Amino acid sequence: MASADGGPATIETIARRAGVSIASVSRVLNGLGGRPDTVRKVQAAATELGYVPNAMARSLRGGRSGQIAFAMEDIGNPVYVAMVRRIQAVAREAGFRLLLHSTGADREEELRALRSLADRHTEGLIISPIRITQDHLDELRRAVAPVVVIGSLPEGIALDNVRVDSRVGAAMAVAHLAGIGRRRIGFLNGPLDTVPGQARHQGYLDGLGTADLPVDEELVEFGEFRTDSGADAALRLLERVPDLDGLFCANDLIAVGALRALREAGRRVPDDVAVVGMDDTELARVTWPTLTSVGLGSARRGELAAELLVDRLGEGRDREPRWVSVTPELVARESTRS
Amino acid sequence: MASADGGPATIETIARRAGVSIASVSRVLNGLGGRPDTVRKVQAAATELGYVPNAMARSLRGGRSGQIAFAMEDIGNPVYVAMVRRIQAVAREAGFRLLLHSTGADREEELRALRSLADRHTEGLIISPIRITQDHLDELRRAVAPVVVIGSLPEGIALDNVRVDSRVGAAMAVAHLAGIGRRRIGFLNGPLDTVPGQARHQGYLDGLGTADLPVDEELVEFGEFRTDSGADAALRLLERVPDLDGLFCANDLIAVGALRALREAGRRVPDDVAVVGMDDTELARVTWPTLTSVGLGSARRGELAAELLVDRLGEGRDREPRWVSVTPELVARESTRS
DNA sequence: TTGTAGGCGTTATCAT
DNA sequence: ATGATAACGCCTACAA
């Protein structure tokens, strides 16, 4: 029952009702003892009034909001869904609520998310930016609360950081395609001015080198990390390189678009063109043919990031920044089955 | 620059620095006028100190946290992703931060989400439960802050509510299958003790009736609203009803599982078995064949729910509860192409 | 064991 | 126009 006297019950309401001071109420409610008699009266009053402590007052007083935030590009990308899921679980476990920032990869939005730490509504932030500008670095440096970055950071940034070497992952993809005898291996990349775009491009070149395949700029197309963009890019590539027999896509969304484009263009997968995606999202199991993809441990990265943050907000307040990493793993499916 | 004197800058710090009272600082910072001279001094001090108002203090004082929450079953389901996306957008637009509760369809978790409104860390809640127990109703009734329910509510509950008639949607699916000449139309449903499970079951029966097809209990299988469960159910159904030629799945996840099972069982889609899903999620465009699905406007429902909540937290504080609904829409794709 | 009182950082009221 | 002061609800010395 809410109190009849207007607003919700407060320790003051309870104190009056129980005939004790607010201090006693607070103590009892926080299990700090008291005379049995007092305890009983307070608990009775609290129950009758349906008392629930005001989280805002607690936060203000305690200097801790009990909230952390996760900023990502777009929850529409299954990679982030996987991350959010695990982050949510770890956060809840540790008693934190989770806030979501969808930035749309907009630089301003990302910076806003970082800056918003300053108002202390959130105790810490996990951020996964695909571009890292000087502004980002400045803002990261002057962040007033712990930040964990998912994604590769330049040397010398003293921040908790969860990374995965997607350059190696990309090379694995190319090696896999070369391994099943493909010679004309195309690459559908995202924007080259993004961290993943850059790394995967390097990895693609590495992979070609290792497989002793010539580098041919004709084989590379750029677009956004999205399905529609992937389909368009695939069509452009097919037009230009009719004898394509392998295709590495910089993420699963692009790969899904590519599969569609290939089908529309009458190419069989994997017989004519074998395809490899990246991120090993849930999508990879749903397409037809199912998609071979290089997993980058997104769920695991989310989990690790959350654990780092939670630790730093508790025990590990003053520890050195930690850089942890996850190993890419190729999961072979029908799209490269010989 | 943060102030050197320990903690972050407060209006107090600024006041000292500018040589005015905290009241003046507050006024200037909130644009409530002041002598040009004073304004200048305060603004200068605030900038130099890198002042950012403490959100917790503001919330406590103002009685508003600027936060709303969304509670859903599992962010892994694309239906909720679509909702979250729009909710996030509307919330941000209105100046609210968004908190996420993943309940795993656990009754206790859902109730906890509802009860957590009591601590005022959140101003309102959007909840999308698939089961509505008496406990839910009790808790909804005594909720201390505005709640918007996405999903059908029993009569007589005075709450903002966004619904879609998935019974009609299910009937549309069956009608569509019958319309392309299918006679043995199976149904893979979720649990019958859920609101959607119940409604879709009714709709399935409605559809058969309208198409003058006999009701045959053999044609119905139950499972969870998940892909793996859908695959299992499909196999059971195929075993029992070899002459199946149409299949309605209670959501896209089930349908994705069914498509896989059908392929493994050597049935061609749509030639042997035509398939219709429900929710028209992003998955429907990604499968092969692409999936005909009955859209239930999940993005739109999320948007409407957020708008209702935001309105009630502002202008519409005292208006009557509103029930808005969205119309199902069948999107035909390859899985039912004749 | 208990109560009084101060303070967390704001905003808003009320004199001046 | 400005400053002192009282809340908002909670926790916690400190004093009794």
XYZ file of C-alpha atoms (C1' of nucleotides) in Angstrom:
708
model
C 0.000 0.000 0.000
C 1.345 3.409 -0.877
C 0.986 6.001 1.818
C -2.129 8.085 1.594
C -0.263 11.300 2.278
C 0.557 12.080 -1.306
C 3.911 10.854 -2.547
C 5.518 7.473 -2.083
C 6.809 6.387 1.293
C 10.196 7.664 2.436
C 12.257 6.849 5.460
C 10.606 9.858 7.007
C 7.132 8.423 6.535
C 8.267 5.186 8.050
C 9.950 6.921 10.927
C 6.761 8.711 11.877
C 4.703 5.604 11.533
C 7.072 3.500 13.596
C 7.698 6.232 16.095
C 11.450 6.238 15.683
C 14.019 8.467 14.021
C 14.924 8.334 10.344
C 18.374 7.195 11.348
C 16.965 4.114 13.000
C 14.862 3.423 9.950
C 17.866 3.652 7.705
C 19.893 1.419 9.961
C 17.265 -1.257 10.242
C 16.585 -1.213 6.535
C 20.266 -1.652 5.861
C 20.598 -4.439 8.363
C 22.771 -2.500 10.757
C 21.072 -3.806 13.855
C 18.901 -2.126 16.421
C 16.802 -3.265 19.310
C 14.613 -6.227 18.296
C 11.635 -4.149 19.157
C 12.735 -1.293 16.919
C 13.595 -3.581 14.078
C 10.174 -5.111 14.192
C 8.350 -1.812 14.209
C 10.376 -0.416 11.350
C 10.023 -3.488 9.206
C 6.314 -3.579 9.846
C 5.909 0.050 8.873
C 8.067 -0.369 5.808
C 6.057 -3.328 4.633
C 2.723 -1.703 5.262
C 3.783 1.381 3.379
C 5.314 -0.609 0.559
C 8.507 1.277 0.974
C 11.106 1.179 -1.760
C 14.268 3.267 -1.444
C 14.574 6.077 -3.934
C 17.357 5.144 -6.315
C 18.130 8.734 -7.226
C 18.610 9.775 -3.641
C 20.785 6.770 -3.052
C 22.870 7.516 -6.095
C 23.348 11.120 -5.152
C 24.305 10.280 -1.639
C 26.502 7.325 -2.535
C 28.056 8.803 -5.642
C 27.226 5.675 -7.587
C 24.384 5.304 -10.039
C 24.503 1.550 -10.457
C 24.329 2.020 -14.200
C 26.661 1.324 -17.064
C 26.178 2.018 -20.734
C 27.002 0.376 -24.003
C 27.463 2.468 -27.110
C 27.412 0.757 -30.453
C 26.710 1.610 -34.026
C 23.348 -0.008 -34.549
C 21.543 -2.670 -32.630
C 20.329 -3.925 -36.001
C 23.682 -5.573 -36.578
C 23.671 -9.062 -35.059
C 27.233 -8.583 -33.902
C 26.063 -5.998 -31.425
C 23.097 -8.076 -30.446
C 25.481 -10.804 -29.394
C 27.525 -8.302 -27.438
C 24.557 -6.677 -25.762
C 23.252 -10.019 -24.657
C 26.375 -10.919 -22.758
C 27.007 -7.420 -21.478
C 23.508 -7.356 -20.129
C 24.023 -10.656 -18.359
C 27.302 -9.666 -16.743
C 25.987 -6.267 -15.770
C 22.888 -7.649 -14.165
C 24.932 -10.224 -12.319
C 27.072 -7.482 -10.863
C 24.068 -5.385 -9.954
C 24.310 -2.818 -12.711
C 21.575 -1.662 -14.982
C 22.379 -1.352 -18.657
C 21.810 1.676 -20.835
C 21.956 1.585 -24.588
C 23.339 4.177 -26.964
C 22.739 3.660 -30.654
C 25.081 6.008 -32.400
C 24.500 5.138 -36.024
C 28.294 5.312 -36.334
C 27.878 9.050 -36.152
C 31.051 10.580 -34.790
C 29.182 13.271 -32.939
C 26.899 10.747 -31.307
C 29.823 8.671 -30.166
C 31.551 11.662 -28.713
C 28.323 12.633 -27.040
C 28.134 9.206 -25.452
C 31.654 9.622 -24.132
C 31.041 13.104 -22.880
C 27.821 12.080 -21.229
C 29.900 10.235 -18.682
C 30.507 13.615 -17.177
C 27.020 13.961 -15.786
C 27.519 10.830 -13.676
C 24.266 9.177 -14.607
C 26.438 6.290 -15.635
C 29.426 4.855 -13.836
C 31.194 3.540 -16.870
C 30.913 2.927 -20.569
C 31.624 0.200 -23.054
C 32.100 1.589 -26.516
C 32.687 -0.103 -29.811
C 33.517 2.522 -32.414
C 34.391 1.584 -35.957
C 36.227 4.799 -36.595
C 38.647 6.248 -34.093
C 39.431 9.866 -34.778
C 41.711 12.195 -32.899
C 38.597 13.589 -31.272
C 37.785 10.135 -29.993
C 41.227 9.757 -28.534
C 41.071 13.147 -26.859
C 37.681 12.414 -25.452
C 38.755 8.971 -24.286
C 41.728 10.455 -22.536
C 39.696 12.983 -20.662
C 36.807 10.652 -19.883
C 35.764 11.182 -16.289
C 34.694 7.585 -15.728
C 36.047 4.195 -16.731
C 35.685 3.303 -20.378
C 36.272 -0.051 -22.000
C 36.855 -0.029 -25.707
C 35.866 -2.974 -27.840
C 38.073 -2.676 -30.888
C 41.683 -1.973 -31.600
C 43.251 1.051 -29.993
C 46.433 2.831 -31.008
C 49.458 2.128 -28.847
C 49.831 4.186 -25.737
C 46.202 4.610 -24.819
C 45.853 3.607 -21.206
C 42.401 2.090 -21.359
C 40.886 -1.308 -20.792
C 40.553 -2.761 -24.205
C 39.089 -5.887 -25.787
C 40.343 -6.671 -29.200
C 40.454 -9.279 -31.855
C 42.917 -9.445 -34.675
C 40.580 -9.277 -37.594
C 43.558 -8.889 -39.888
C 44.532 -12.432 -39.025
C 40.899 -13.422 -39.334
C 40.704 -12.011 -42.831
C 43.865 -13.845 -43.801
C 42.308 -17.050 -42.510
C 39.327 -16.502 -44.751
C 41.505 -16.062 -47.813
C 43.635 -19.038 -46.883
C 40.515 -21.134 -46.574
C 39.313 -20.083 -50.007
C 42.718 -20.689 -51.532
C 42.792 -24.018 -49.751
C 39.778 -25.229 -51.675
C 41.409 -24.221 -54.902
C 40.025 -20.768 -55.528
C 42.304 -18.473 -57.476
C 40.308 -15.379 -58.245
C 39.311 -14.325 -54.771
C 37.353 -11.096 -54.538
C 36.944 -8.937 -51.477
C 33.933 -6.900 -50.491
C 35.116 -4.510 -47.858
C 33.511 -1.793 -45.798
C 34.876 1.744 -45.752
C 38.660 1.866 -45.689
C 38.680 4.679 -43.174
C 37.323 2.428 -40.463
C 39.456 0.366 -38.141
C 37.941 -2.954 -39.194
C 37.958 -1.933 -42.853
C 41.644 -1.192 -42.633
C 42.555 -4.357 -40.751
C 40.573 -6.641 -42.981
C 42.093 -5.107 -46.044
C 45.547 -5.850 -44.727
C 44.484 -9.352 -43.849
C 43.133 -9.920 -47.324
C 46.467 -8.903 -48.792
C 48.315 -11.060 -46.267
C 46.165 -14.008 -47.235
C 46.826 -13.558 -50.925
C 50.537 -13.326 -50.249
C 50.634 -16.471 -48.196
C 48.700 -18.328 -50.842
C 50.988 -17.008 -53.557
C 48.164 -15.342 -55.346
C 48.685 -12.094 -57.219
C 47.218 -8.907 -55.836
C 44.702 -7.486 -58.256
C 42.964 -4.262 -57.338
C 40.140 -5.180 -59.644
C 39.131 -7.826 -57.140
C 38.310 -5.382 -54.377
C 35.092 -3.464 -53.901
C 34.144 -1.078 -51.130
C 30.831 -0.201 -49.580
C 29.173 0.034 -46.198
C 28.985 -2.802 -43.707
C 25.392 -3.447 -44.682
C 23.399 -6.005 -46.616
C 22.091 -3.775 -49.374
C 25.488 -2.246 -49.853
C 26.985 -5.730 -50.013
C 24.591 -6.769 -52.729
C 25.426 -3.711 -54.815
C 29.132 -4.195 -54.379
C 28.858 -7.840 -55.357
C 27.075 -6.925 -58.565
C 29.741 -4.384 -59.452
C 32.428 -6.913 -58.778
C 30.793 -9.643 -60.847
C 30.428 -7.244 -63.707
C 34.094 -6.407 -63.614
C 35.494 -9.831 -62.790
C 33.379 -12.473 -64.503
C 35.772 -15.284 -63.639
C 35.492 -14.702 -59.892
C 35.579 -18.006 -58.033
C 35.974 -16.963 -54.399
C 34.642 -14.097 -52.356
C 35.561 -12.817 -48.944
C 33.137 -10.405 -47.345
C 34.207 -8.097 -44.534
C 31.185 -9.009 -42.449
C 28.164 -11.262 -42.510
C 25.765 -8.538 -43.523
C 27.779 -7.866 -46.638
C 27.978 -11.603 -47.253
C 24.230 -11.979 -47.030
C 23.853 -9.279 -49.647
C 26.465 -10.963 -51.787
C 24.719 -14.316 -51.611
C 21.567 -12.711 -52.856
C 23.376 -10.911 -55.659
C 25.179 -14.060 -56.718
C 21.932 -15.979 -56.858
C 20.322 -13.259 -58.930
C 23.294 -13.259 -61.226
C 22.885 -16.985 -61.683
C 26.085 -18.022 -59.941
C 25.976 -21.105 -57.813
C 27.501 -21.016 -54.352
C 29.897 -22.631 -53.704
C 30.282 -24.348 -57.091
C 30.885 -21.183 -59.083
C 31.819 -18.824 -56.304
C 32.708 -19.842 -52.755
C 31.850 -17.260 -50.132
C 33.222 -16.461 -46.692
C 31.757 -13.941 -44.312
C 33.045 -12.496 -41.095
C 31.691 -12.258 -37.533
C 29.962 -15.621 -37.553
C 26.661 -14.112 -36.561
C 23.402 -15.978 -36.285
C 22.775 -15.061 -39.888
C 25.454 -17.458 -41.047
C 23.357 -20.419 -39.995
C 20.247 -19.134 -41.678
C 21.289 -18.329 -45.200
C 21.306 -20.780 -48.024
C 23.730 -22.127 -48.517
C 24.785 -21.662 -44.921
C 27.652 -19.273 -44.672
C 31.231 -20.041 -43.848
C 32.323 -17.220 -41.592
C 35.251 -16.143 -39.500
C 34.028 -15.742 -35.955
C 35.449 -12.852 -34.003
C 33.977 -13.876 -30.681
C 31.550 -11.023 -30.387
C 29.643 -12.563 -27.507
C 32.901 -13.264 -25.745
C 34.182 -9.771 -26.407
C 31.037 -8.292 -24.936
C 31.401 -10.477 -21.907
C 35.062 -9.622 -21.426
C 34.413 -5.933 -21.818
C 31.651 -6.050 -19.251
C 33.828 -7.975 -16.849
C 36.660 -5.505 -17.237
C 34.331 -2.621 -16.600
C 32.636 -4.201 -13.633
C 35.984 -5.059 -12.149
C 37.285 -1.577 -12.571
C 34.201 -0.187 -10.921
C 34.862 -2.418 -7.946
C 37.990 -4.207 -6.886
C 40.184 -3.176 -9.754
C 39.721 0.523 -9.314
C 43.416 1.243 -9.555
C 44.852 -1.605 -11.530
C 46.782 -1.106 -14.706
C 44.689 -0.989 -17.872
C 44.299 -4.434 -19.370
C 44.265 -5.370 -23.007
C 42.627 -8.701 -23.601
C 42.086 -10.329 -26.921
C 40.038 -12.986 -28.542
C 41.157 -15.329 -31.274
C 39.404 -15.461 -34.637
C 38.051 -18.803 -35.672
C 36.846 -19.923 -39.052
C 33.625 -21.882 -39.095
C 33.248 -23.781 -42.338
C 29.758 -24.220 -43.716
C 28.088 -24.932 -47.032
C 29.170 -21.784 -48.830
C 32.681 -23.205 -49.151
C 31.911 -26.892 -49.158
C 33.604 -28.440 -52.167
C 39.607 21.291 -17.313
C 38.399 19.589 -14.205
C 38.900 21.565 -11.059
C 42.091 20.824 -9.206
C 40.346 20.668 -5.848
C 39.515 16.988 -5.990
C 36.084 16.154 -7.318
C 34.367 17.476 -10.391
C 33.146 21.023 -10.571
C 29.813 21.874 -8.955
C 27.813 25.033 -8.948
C 29.540 25.749 -5.672
C 32.974 25.629 -7.271
C 31.778 27.919 -9.991
C 30.196 30.303 -7.555
C 33.431 30.728 -5.659
C 35.414 31.172 -8.817
C 33.023 33.713 -10.269
C 32.494 35.457 -6.977
C 28.744 35.084 -6.987
C 26.198 32.931 -5.161
C 25.232 29.453 -6.175
C 21.764 30.755 -6.896
C 23.125 33.067 -9.541
C 25.146 30.296 -11.029
C 22.107 28.096 -11.284
C 20.082 30.872 -12.833
C 22.650 31.760 -15.420
C 23.265 28.140 -16.318
C 19.548 27.635 -16.801
C 19.208 30.750 -18.892
C 17.124 32.635 -16.378
C 18.774 35.942 -16.914
C 21.073 38.008 -14.755
C 23.223 41.035 -15.206
C 25.355 40.751 -18.389
C 28.384 41.044 -16.204
C 27.309 38.185 -13.953
C 26.343 36.013 -16.854
C 29.748 36.458 -18.389
C 31.630 35.636 -15.247
C 29.592 32.546 -14.544
C 29.831 31.235 -18.040
C 33.549 31.814 -18.085
C 34.032 29.968 -14.827
C 31.799 27.122 -15.926
C 33.712 26.684 -19.143
C 37.093 26.846 -17.506
C 36.079 24.280 -14.945
C 34.446 22.045 -17.523
C 31.303 22.028 -15.491
C 28.642 19.438 -16.203
C 25.530 19.278 -14.031
C 25.207 16.167 -11.918
C 22.345 14.139 -13.346
C 21.626 12.375 -10.070
C 21.266 15.589 -8.140
C 19.029 16.945 -10.839
C 16.892 13.860 -10.834
C 16.528 13.859 -7.097
C 15.620 17.481 -7.011
C 13.345 17.416 -10.036
C 11.752 14.067 -9.351
C 12.461 12.942 -12.890
C 15.227 10.615 -13.931
C 15.022 11.180 -17.666
C 15.102 7.445 -18.165
C 12.673 4.902 -19.501
C 13.063 1.161 -19.805
C 12.100 -1.561 -22.208
C 11.599 -5.086 -20.973
C 11.494 -7.868 -23.495
C 12.121 -11.544 -23.616
C 15.423 -11.712 -25.414
C 17.224 -9.193 -27.531
C 18.305 -12.147 -29.675
C 14.890 -12.214 -31.307
C 14.863 -9.836 -34.294
C 11.347 -8.769 -33.405
C 12.656 -7.074 -30.312
C 15.608 -5.651 -32.140
C 13.200 -3.876 -34.435
C 11.278 -2.589 -31.448
C 14.333 -1.479 -29.540
C 15.596 0.442 -32.513
C 12.518 2.573 -32.793
C 11.992 2.907 -29.080
C 15.540 4.122 -28.755
C 14.995 6.688 -31.475
C 11.792 8.080 -30.012
C 13.199 8.099 -26.513
C 16.320 9.943 -27.537
C 14.286 12.438 -29.487
C 12.252 13.181 -26.392
C 15.321 13.451 -24.234
C 15.051 10.125 -22.458
C 17.753 7.568 -21.992
C 16.837 3.956 -22.609
C 17.414 1.057 -20.273
C 17.160 -2.544 -21.323
C 15.763 -5.478 -19.406
C 16.242 -8.921 -20.892
C 13.885 -11.164 -19.002
C 14.326 -14.456 -20.827
C 10.535 -14.710 -20.611
C 11.042 -15.509 -16.960
C 7.963 -14.525 -15.038
C 9.941 -13.476 -12.014
C 12.225 -11.294 -14.095
C 9.290 -9.589 -15.717
C 7.669 -8.919 -12.400
C 10.960 -7.626 -11.107
C 11.127 -5.212 -14.024
C 7.665 -3.956 -13.179
C 8.377 -3.657 -9.516
C 11.628 -1.874 -10.161
C 9.591 1.107 -11.248
C 9.081 1.737 -7.573
C 12.625 2.911 -6.987
C 12.104 5.763 -9.451
C 15.317 5.220 -11.368
C 13.053 4.995 -14.351
C 10.084 7.168 -15.196
C 8.192 4.608 -17.187
C 8.345 1.187 -18.746
C 7.502 -0.488 -21.987
C 6.959 -4.178 -21.541
C 6.225 -6.915 -24.022
C 5.374 -10.094 -22.135
C 4.350 -13.239 -23.947
C 2.576 -14.667 -20.964
C 0.281 -12.559 -18.832
C -0.430 -14.145 -15.495
C -2.609 -12.891 -12.688
C 0.588 -11.741 -11.023
C 1.367 -9.621 -14.052
C -2.037 -8.046 -13.925
C -1.759 -7.321 -10.213
C 1.652 -5.853 -10.668
C 0.540 -3.809 -13.656
C -2.344 -2.435 -11.690
C -0.203 -1.311 -8.817
C 2.653 -0.021 -10.939
C 3.793 3.297 -9.541
C 4.818 4.745 -12.880
C 3.361 4.682 -16.377
C 3.587 1.381 -18.191
C 2.876 0.705 -21.829
C 2.195 -2.878 -22.760
C 3.042 -4.190 -26.186
C 0.769 -7.142 -26.625
C -2.851 -7.931 -26.030
C -4.302 -7.147 -22.661
C -7.476 -8.523 -21.105
C -10.441 -6.173 -21.131
C -10.686 -3.710 -18.321
C -7.029 -3.001 -17.788
C -6.592 0.732 -17.829
C -3.179 0.910 -19.430
C -1.719 2.313 -22.589
C -1.519 -0.624 -24.887
C -0.184 -1.361 -28.352
C -1.545 -4.424 -29.968
C -1.818 -6.279 -33.193
C -4.388 -8.865 -34.016
C -2.143 -11.800 -34.679
C -5.186 -14.038 -34.835
C -6.200 -12.234 -37.971
C -2.604 -12.365 -39.115
C -2.501 -16.122 -38.700
C -5.730 -16.480 -40.621
C -4.203 -14.429 -43.415
C -1.296 -16.814 -43.567
C -3.551 -19.826 -43.884
C -5.732 -18.074 -46.449
C -2.639 -17.306 -48.482
C -1.532 -20.923 -48.416
C -4.994 -22.137 -49.306
C -5.104 -19.544 -52.054
C -2.160 -21.153 -53.799
C -3.884 -24.498 -53.637
C -2.445 -26.039 -50.498
C -4.739 -28.461 -48.757
C -2.694 -30.079 -46.014
C -1.564 -27.033 -44.114
C 0.465 -27.718 -40.994
C 1.028 -25.354 -38.127
C 4.128 -25.020 -35.985
C 3.065 -23.082 -32.960
C 4.799 -21.848 -29.831
C 3.510 -22.705 -26.366
C -0.239 -22.589 -26.127
C -0.127 -20.912 -22.745
C 1.285 -17.738 -24.238
C -0.826 -14.895 -25.546
C 0.583 -15.063 -29.077
C 0.459 -18.863 -29.062
C -3.191 -18.775 -28.181
C -4.122 -16.082 -30.697
C -2.255 -17.681 -33.552
C -3.845 -20.998 -32.850
C -7.281 -19.444 -33.098
C -6.265 -17.700 -36.275
C -5.044 -20.932 -37.782
C -8.401 -22.525 -37.099
C -10.210 -19.477 -38.463
C -8.157 -19.690 -41.618
C -8.935 -23.351 -42.153
C -12.623 -22.650 -41.623
C -12.708 -19.831 -44.119
C -10.906 -21.953 -46.683
C -13.262 -24.832 -46.045
C -10.452 -27.092 -44.997
C -10.977 -29.727 -42.339
C -9.403 -29.288 -38.947
C -6.917 -32.053 -38.282
C -5.097 -32.082 -34.996
C -2.355 -34.129 -36.567
C -1.313 -31.053 -38.478
C -0.353 -29.045 -35.425
C 2.920 -29.176 -33.547
C 4.008 -27.173 -30.538
C 7.388 -26.003 -29.382
C 9.157 -22.860 -28.314
C 9.388 -19.693 -30.395
C 12.929 -20.566 -31.377
C 14.796 -21.799 -34.411
C 16.056 -25.099 -33.035
C 12.682 -25.873 -31.567
C 11.099 -25.046 -34.925
C 13.375 -27.464 -36.711
C 12.529 -30.259 -34.304
C 8.828 -29.611 -34.536
C 9.001 -29.599 -38.321
C 10.684 -32.983 -38.339
C 8.060 -34.426 -36.040
C 5.334 -33.038 -38.226
C 6.837 -34.358 -41.448
C 7.159 -37.760 -39.902
C 3.514 -37.795 -38.962
C 2.077 -36.054 -42.015
C 4.053 -37.065 -45.079
C 1.641 -35.417 -47.496
C 2.065 -31.978 -45.954
C 1.975 -29.285 -48.629
C 1.722 -26.069 -46.657
C 3.181 -24.893 -43.390
C 2.405 -21.923 -41.237
C 4.949 -21.083 -38.551
C 4.021 -18.972 -35.564
C 7.090 -16.796 -35.971
C 10.052 -16.324 -38.258
C 12.468 -18.091 -35.964
C 10.377 -21.222 -36.079
C 10.080 -20.816 -39.836
C 13.828 -20.597 -40.242
C 14.176 -23.848 -38.355
C 11.443 -25.390 -40.453
C 13.125 -24.378 -43.696
C 16.276 -26.089 -42.573
C 14.413 -29.217 -41.530
C 12.502 -29.349 -44.790
C 15.698 -29.084 -46.753
C 17.286 -31.823 -44.733
C 14.233 -33.969 -45.256
C 14.551 -33.447 -48.975
C 11.400 -31.403 -49.436
C 11.506 -28.521 -51.847
C 10.101 -25.177 -50.804
C 7.685 -24.047 -52.110
C 7.159 -26.848 -54.642
C 6.551 -29.602 -52.110
C 5.765 -27.518 -49.073
C 4.971 -23.813 -49.100
C 5.982 -21.991 -45.932
C 4.742 -18.850 -44.228
C 6.347 -17.257 -41.207
C 5.197 -14.505 -38.935
C 6.680 -11.182 -37.809
C 8.331 -10.354 -41.101
C 11.705 -9.879 -39.465
C 14.927 -9.206 -41.285
C 15.462 -12.931 -41.375
C 12.686 -13.344 -43.910
C 14.743 -11.601 -46.540
C 17.828 -13.646 -45.837
C 16.686 -17.240 -45.973
C 16.524 -19.314 -49.068
C 14.060 -19.360 -50.411
C 13.139 -15.987 -49.016
C 10.327 -16.310 -46.558
C 6.750 -15.221 -46.987
C 5.804 -13.765 -43.637
C 2.971 -11.952 -41.959
C 4.314 -8.674 -40.686
C 3.030 -7.527 -37.334
C 4.589 -4.091 -37.495
C 7.102 -4.627 -34.735
C 9.069 -1.497 -35.519
C 5.852 0.463 -35.653
C 4.628 -1.046 -32.412
C 7.841 -0.104 -30.688
C 7.528 3.399 -32.006
C 3.909 3.737 -30.949
C 4.622 2.375 -27.514
C 7.451 4.816 -27.034
C 5.302 7.686 -28.214
C 2.520 6.743 -25.847
C 4.924 6.550 -22.966
C 6.677 9.781 -23.772
C 3.352 11.515 -24.125
C 2.107 10.232 -20.823
C 5.267 11.403 -19.151
C 4.652 14.848 -20.529
C 1.513 16.424 -21.891
C -0.724 13.430 -21.575
C -0.191 12.885 -17.910
C -3.873 12.566 -17.166
C -5.421 11.428 -20.368
C -7.426 8.256 -20.666
C -5.427 5.134 -21.430
C -5.166 4.593 -25.141
C -5.244 1.315 -26.991
C -3.702 1.577 -30.400
C -3.298 -1.213 -32.847
C -1.367 -2.116 -35.899
C -2.638 -4.099 -38.837
C -0.999 -7.338 -39.899
C 0.258 -7.482 -43.434
C 1.308 -10.477 -45.435
C 4.484 -10.096 -47.431
C 4.715 -12.731 -50.120
C 8.154 -14.032 -51.014
C 9.683 -17.064 -52.614
C 8.597 -19.608 -50.035
C 5.059 -19.451 -51.375
C 5.738 -18.522 -54.982
C 3.908 -20.950 -57.219
C 20.898 1.565 20.860
C 19.164 5.880 19.459
C 18.463 10.619 17.674
C 20.280 14.990 15.778
C 22.386 17.023 12.129
C 25.147 17.574 8.009
C 25.851 16.887 3.330
C 25.518 14.728 -1.584
C 24.388 18.838 -6.024
C 20.394 20.951 -7.761
C 16.560 24.014 -8.279
C 13.323 27.298 -6.571
C 11.396 30.440 -3.171
C 11.693 34.437 -0.793
C 13.604 38.282 0.918
C 16.707 41.983 -0.024
C 19.296 41.222 -10.079
C 21.040 38.727 -6.317
C 21.959 35.905 -2.144
C 20.667 33.038 1.697
C 18.090 29.032 2.437
C 15.029 25.235 2.116
C 13.932 21.187 0.089
C 14.565 16.409 -2.790
C 15.621 11.262 0.069
C 19.231 8.988 1.732
C 23.258 7.649 4.665
C 26.415 8.240 8.483
C 29.282 10.551 11.870
C 28.776 12.077 16.221
C 26.654 12.830 20.509
C 23.617 11.395 23.912
